[in-house]
Short mmCIF file of N, CA and C in Angstrom, two decimals:
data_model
loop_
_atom_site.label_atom_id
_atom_site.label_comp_id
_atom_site.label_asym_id
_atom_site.label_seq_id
_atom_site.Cartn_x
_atom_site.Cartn_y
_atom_site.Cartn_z
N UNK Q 1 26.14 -43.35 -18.94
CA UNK Q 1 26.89 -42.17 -19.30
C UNK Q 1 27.87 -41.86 -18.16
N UNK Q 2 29.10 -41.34 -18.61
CA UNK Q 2 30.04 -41.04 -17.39
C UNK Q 2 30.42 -39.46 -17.80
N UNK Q 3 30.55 -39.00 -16.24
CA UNK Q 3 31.31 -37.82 -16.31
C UNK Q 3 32.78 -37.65 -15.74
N UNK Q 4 33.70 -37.12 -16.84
CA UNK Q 4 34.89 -36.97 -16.78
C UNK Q 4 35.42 -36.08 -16.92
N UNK Q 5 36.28 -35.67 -15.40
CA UNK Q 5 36.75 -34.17 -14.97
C UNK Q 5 38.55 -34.48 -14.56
N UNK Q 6 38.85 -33.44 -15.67
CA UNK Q 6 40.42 -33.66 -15.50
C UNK Q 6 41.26 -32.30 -15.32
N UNK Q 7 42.00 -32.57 -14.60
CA UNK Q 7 43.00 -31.11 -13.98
C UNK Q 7 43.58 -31.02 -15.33
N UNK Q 8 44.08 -29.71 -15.24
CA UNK Q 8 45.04 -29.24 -16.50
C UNK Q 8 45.72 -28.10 -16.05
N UNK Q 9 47.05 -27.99 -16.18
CA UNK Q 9 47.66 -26.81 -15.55
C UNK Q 9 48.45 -26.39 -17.24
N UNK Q 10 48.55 -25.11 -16.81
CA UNK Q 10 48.83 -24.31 -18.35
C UNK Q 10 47.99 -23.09 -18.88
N UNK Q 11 46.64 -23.89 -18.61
CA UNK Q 11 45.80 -22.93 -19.22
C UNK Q 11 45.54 -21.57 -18.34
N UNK Q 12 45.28 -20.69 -19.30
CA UNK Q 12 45.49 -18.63 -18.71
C UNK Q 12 44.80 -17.92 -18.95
N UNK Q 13 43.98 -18.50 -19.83
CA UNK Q 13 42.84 -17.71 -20.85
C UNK Q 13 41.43 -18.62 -21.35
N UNK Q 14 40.55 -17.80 -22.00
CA UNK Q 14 39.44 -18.33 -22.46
C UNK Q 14 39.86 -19.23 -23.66
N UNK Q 15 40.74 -18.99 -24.49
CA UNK Q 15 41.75 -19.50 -25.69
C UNK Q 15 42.26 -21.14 -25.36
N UNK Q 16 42.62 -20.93 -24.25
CA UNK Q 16 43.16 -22.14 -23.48
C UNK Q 16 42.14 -23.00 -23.62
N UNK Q 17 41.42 -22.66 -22.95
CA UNK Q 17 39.97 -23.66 -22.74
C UNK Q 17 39.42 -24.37 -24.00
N UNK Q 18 39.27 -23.33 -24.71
CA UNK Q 18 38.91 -23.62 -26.06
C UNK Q 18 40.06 -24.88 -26.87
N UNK Q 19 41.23 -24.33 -26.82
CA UNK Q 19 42.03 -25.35 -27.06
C UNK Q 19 42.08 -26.96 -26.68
N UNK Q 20 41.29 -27.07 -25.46
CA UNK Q 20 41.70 -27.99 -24.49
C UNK Q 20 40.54 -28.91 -25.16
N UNK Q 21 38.99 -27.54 -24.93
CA UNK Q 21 38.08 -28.52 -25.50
C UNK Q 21 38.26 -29.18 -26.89
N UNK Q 22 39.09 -28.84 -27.89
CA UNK Q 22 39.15 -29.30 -29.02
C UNK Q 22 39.67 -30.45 -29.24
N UNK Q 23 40.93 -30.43 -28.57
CA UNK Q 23 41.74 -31.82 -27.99
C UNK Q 23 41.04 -32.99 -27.32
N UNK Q 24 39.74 -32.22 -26.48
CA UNK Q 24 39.17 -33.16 -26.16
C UNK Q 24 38.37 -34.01 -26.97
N UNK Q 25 37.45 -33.12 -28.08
CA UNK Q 25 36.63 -33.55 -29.08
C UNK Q 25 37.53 -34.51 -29.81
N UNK Q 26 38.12 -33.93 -30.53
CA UNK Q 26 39.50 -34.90 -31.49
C UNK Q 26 39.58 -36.21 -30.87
N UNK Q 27 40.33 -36.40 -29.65
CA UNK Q 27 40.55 -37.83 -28.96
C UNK Q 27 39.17 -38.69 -28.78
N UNK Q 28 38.24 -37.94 -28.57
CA UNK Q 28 37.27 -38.81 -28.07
C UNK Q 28 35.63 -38.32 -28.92
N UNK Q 29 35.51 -38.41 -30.30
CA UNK Q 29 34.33 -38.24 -31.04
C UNK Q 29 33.23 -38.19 -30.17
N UNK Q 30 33.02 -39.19 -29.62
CA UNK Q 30 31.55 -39.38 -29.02
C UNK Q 30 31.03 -38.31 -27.83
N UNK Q 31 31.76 -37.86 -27.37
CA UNK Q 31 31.84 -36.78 -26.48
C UNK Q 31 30.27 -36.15 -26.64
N UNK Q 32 29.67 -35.87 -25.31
CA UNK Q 32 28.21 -35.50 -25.54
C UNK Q 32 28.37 -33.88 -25.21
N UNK Q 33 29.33 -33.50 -24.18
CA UNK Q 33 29.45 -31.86 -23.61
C UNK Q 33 30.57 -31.98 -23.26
N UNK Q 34 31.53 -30.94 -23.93
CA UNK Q 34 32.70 -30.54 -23.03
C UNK Q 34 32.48 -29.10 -22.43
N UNK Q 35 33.31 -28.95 -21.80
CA UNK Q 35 33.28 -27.43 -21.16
C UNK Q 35 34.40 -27.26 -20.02
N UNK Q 36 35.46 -26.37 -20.45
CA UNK Q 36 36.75 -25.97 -19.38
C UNK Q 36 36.46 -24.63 -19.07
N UNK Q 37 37.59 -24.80 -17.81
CA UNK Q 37 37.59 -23.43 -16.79
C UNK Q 37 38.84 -23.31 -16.71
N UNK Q 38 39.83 -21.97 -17.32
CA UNK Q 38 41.34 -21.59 -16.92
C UNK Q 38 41.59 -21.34 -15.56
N UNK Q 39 40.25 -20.97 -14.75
CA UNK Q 39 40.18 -20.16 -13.22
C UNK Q 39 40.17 -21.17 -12.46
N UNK Q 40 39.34 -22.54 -12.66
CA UNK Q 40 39.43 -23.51 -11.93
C UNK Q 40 40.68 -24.59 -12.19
N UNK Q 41 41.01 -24.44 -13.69
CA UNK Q 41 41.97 -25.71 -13.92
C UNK Q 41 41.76 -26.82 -14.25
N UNK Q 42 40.55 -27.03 -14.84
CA UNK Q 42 39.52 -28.23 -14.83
C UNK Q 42 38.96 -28.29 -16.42
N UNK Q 43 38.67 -29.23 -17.13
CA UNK Q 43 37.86 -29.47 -17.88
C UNK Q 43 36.84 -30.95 -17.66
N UNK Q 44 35.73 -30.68 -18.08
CA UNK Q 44 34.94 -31.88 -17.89
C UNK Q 44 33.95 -31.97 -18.89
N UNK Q 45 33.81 -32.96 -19.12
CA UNK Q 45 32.87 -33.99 -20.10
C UNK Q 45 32.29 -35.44 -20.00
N UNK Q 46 31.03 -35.54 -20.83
CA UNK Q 46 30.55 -36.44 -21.20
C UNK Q 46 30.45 -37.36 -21.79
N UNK Q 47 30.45 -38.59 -21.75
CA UNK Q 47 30.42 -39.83 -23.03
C UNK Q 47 29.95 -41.20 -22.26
N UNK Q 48 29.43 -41.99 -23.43
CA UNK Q 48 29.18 -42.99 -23.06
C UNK Q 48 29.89 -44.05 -22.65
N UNK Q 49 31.19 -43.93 -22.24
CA UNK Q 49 31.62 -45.00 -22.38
C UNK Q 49 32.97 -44.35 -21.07
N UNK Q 50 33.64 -45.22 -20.35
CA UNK Q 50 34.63 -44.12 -19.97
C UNK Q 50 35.97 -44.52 -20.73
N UNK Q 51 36.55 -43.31 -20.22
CA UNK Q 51 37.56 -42.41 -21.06
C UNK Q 51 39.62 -43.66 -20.91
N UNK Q 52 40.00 -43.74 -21.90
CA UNK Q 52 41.22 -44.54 -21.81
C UNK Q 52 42.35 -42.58 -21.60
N UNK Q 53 42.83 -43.37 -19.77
CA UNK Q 53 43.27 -41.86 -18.92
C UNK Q 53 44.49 -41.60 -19.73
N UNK Q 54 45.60 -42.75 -20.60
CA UNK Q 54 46.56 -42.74 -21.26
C UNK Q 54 46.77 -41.69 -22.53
N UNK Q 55 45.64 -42.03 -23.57
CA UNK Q 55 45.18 -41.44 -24.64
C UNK Q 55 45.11 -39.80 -24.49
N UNK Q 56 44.19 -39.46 -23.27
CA UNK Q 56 43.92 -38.51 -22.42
C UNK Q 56 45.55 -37.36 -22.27
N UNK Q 57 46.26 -38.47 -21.72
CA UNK Q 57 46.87 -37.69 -21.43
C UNK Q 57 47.83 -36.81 -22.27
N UNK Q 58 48.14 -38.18 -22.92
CA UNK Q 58 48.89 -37.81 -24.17
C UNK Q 58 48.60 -36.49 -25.04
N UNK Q 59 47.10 -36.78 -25.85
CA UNK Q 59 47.01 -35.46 -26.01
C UNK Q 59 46.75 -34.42 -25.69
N UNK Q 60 46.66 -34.20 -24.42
CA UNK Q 60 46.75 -33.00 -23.63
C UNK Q 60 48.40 -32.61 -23.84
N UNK Q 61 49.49 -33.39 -22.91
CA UNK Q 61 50.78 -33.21 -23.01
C UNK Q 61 51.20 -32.80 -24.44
N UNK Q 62 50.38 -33.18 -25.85
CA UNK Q 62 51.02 -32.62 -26.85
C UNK Q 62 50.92 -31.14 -27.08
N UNK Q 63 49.63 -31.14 -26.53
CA UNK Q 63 49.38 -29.36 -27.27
C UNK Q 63 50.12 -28.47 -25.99
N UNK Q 64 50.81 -28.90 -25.26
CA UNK Q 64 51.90 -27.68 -24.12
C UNK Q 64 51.26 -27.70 -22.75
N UNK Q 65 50.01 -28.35 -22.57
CA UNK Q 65 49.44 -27.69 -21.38
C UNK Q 65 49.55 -29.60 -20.56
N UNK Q 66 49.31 -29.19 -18.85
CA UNK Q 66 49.91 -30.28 -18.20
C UNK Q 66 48.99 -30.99 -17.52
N UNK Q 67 48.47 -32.34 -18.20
CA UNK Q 67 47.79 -33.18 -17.12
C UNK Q 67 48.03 -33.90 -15.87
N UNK Q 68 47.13 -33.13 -14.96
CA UNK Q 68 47.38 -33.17 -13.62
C UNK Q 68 46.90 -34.17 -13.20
N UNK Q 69 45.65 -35.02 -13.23
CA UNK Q 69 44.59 -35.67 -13.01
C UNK Q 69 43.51 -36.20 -13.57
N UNK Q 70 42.51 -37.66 -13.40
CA UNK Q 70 41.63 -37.25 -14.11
C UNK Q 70 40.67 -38.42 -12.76
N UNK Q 71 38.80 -37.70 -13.18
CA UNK Q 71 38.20 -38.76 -12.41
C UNK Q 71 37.05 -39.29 -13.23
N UNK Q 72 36.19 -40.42 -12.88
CA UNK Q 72 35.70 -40.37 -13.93
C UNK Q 72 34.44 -40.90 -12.76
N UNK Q 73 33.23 -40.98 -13.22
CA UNK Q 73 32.25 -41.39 -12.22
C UNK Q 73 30.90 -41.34 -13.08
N UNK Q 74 30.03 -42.35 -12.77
CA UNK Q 74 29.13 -42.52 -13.72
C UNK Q 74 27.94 -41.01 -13.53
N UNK Q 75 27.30 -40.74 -14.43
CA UNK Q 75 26.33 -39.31 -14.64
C UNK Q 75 25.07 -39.75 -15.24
N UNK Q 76 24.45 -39.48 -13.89
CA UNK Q 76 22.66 -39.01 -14.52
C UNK Q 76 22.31 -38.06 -14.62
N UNK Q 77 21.04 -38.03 -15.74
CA UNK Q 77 20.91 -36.49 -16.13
C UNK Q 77 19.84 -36.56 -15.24
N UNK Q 78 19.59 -35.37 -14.60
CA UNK Q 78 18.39 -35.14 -13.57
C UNK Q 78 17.34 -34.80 -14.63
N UNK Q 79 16.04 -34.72 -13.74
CA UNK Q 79 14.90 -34.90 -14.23
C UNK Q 79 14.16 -33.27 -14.68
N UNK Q 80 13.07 -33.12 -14.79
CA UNK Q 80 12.84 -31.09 -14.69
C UNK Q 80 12.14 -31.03 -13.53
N UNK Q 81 13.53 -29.43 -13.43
CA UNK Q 81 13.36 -29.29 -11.93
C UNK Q 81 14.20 -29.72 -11.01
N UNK Q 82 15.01 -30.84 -11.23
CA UNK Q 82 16.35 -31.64 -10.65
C UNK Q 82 16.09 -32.86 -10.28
N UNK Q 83 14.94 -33.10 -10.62
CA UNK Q 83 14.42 -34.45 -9.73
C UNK Q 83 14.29 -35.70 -10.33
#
């Protein structure tokens, strides 16, 4: 599983986020968790597989808001308790 955290400049609101996550779902079905922050500038998610950064960007750049970045790095889920 990889986790993938990408800048986004644009977003201002909780609306934003929401937007962003949808774009995210759409491009990439398999998606296990998304979840954005307008305060940080960031959205990040889950999937099995990692993410094509092109595709990514694209539809971000369609819906108005601006991809800044993206990283991607493999994710374990911790154990209960964190361990």
């Amino acid at each position: 599983m990889y986790k993938t955290t990408v800048k986004i400049g644009g977003m201002a609101c909780g609306m934003c986020e929401s937007h962003i996550n949808d774009v995210i779902r759409k491009t990439f079905p398999n998606v296990k968790k998304v979840s954005s922050s307008h305060k940080k500038g960031i959205a990040t998610f889950l999937t099995d597989e990692e993410v094509n950064d092109d595709r990514l960007e694209k539809a971000i750049e369609e819906t108005g808001y601006h991809f800044q970045g993206i990283t991607c790095e493999p994710y374990v889920k911790k154990g209960l308790f964190g361990r």
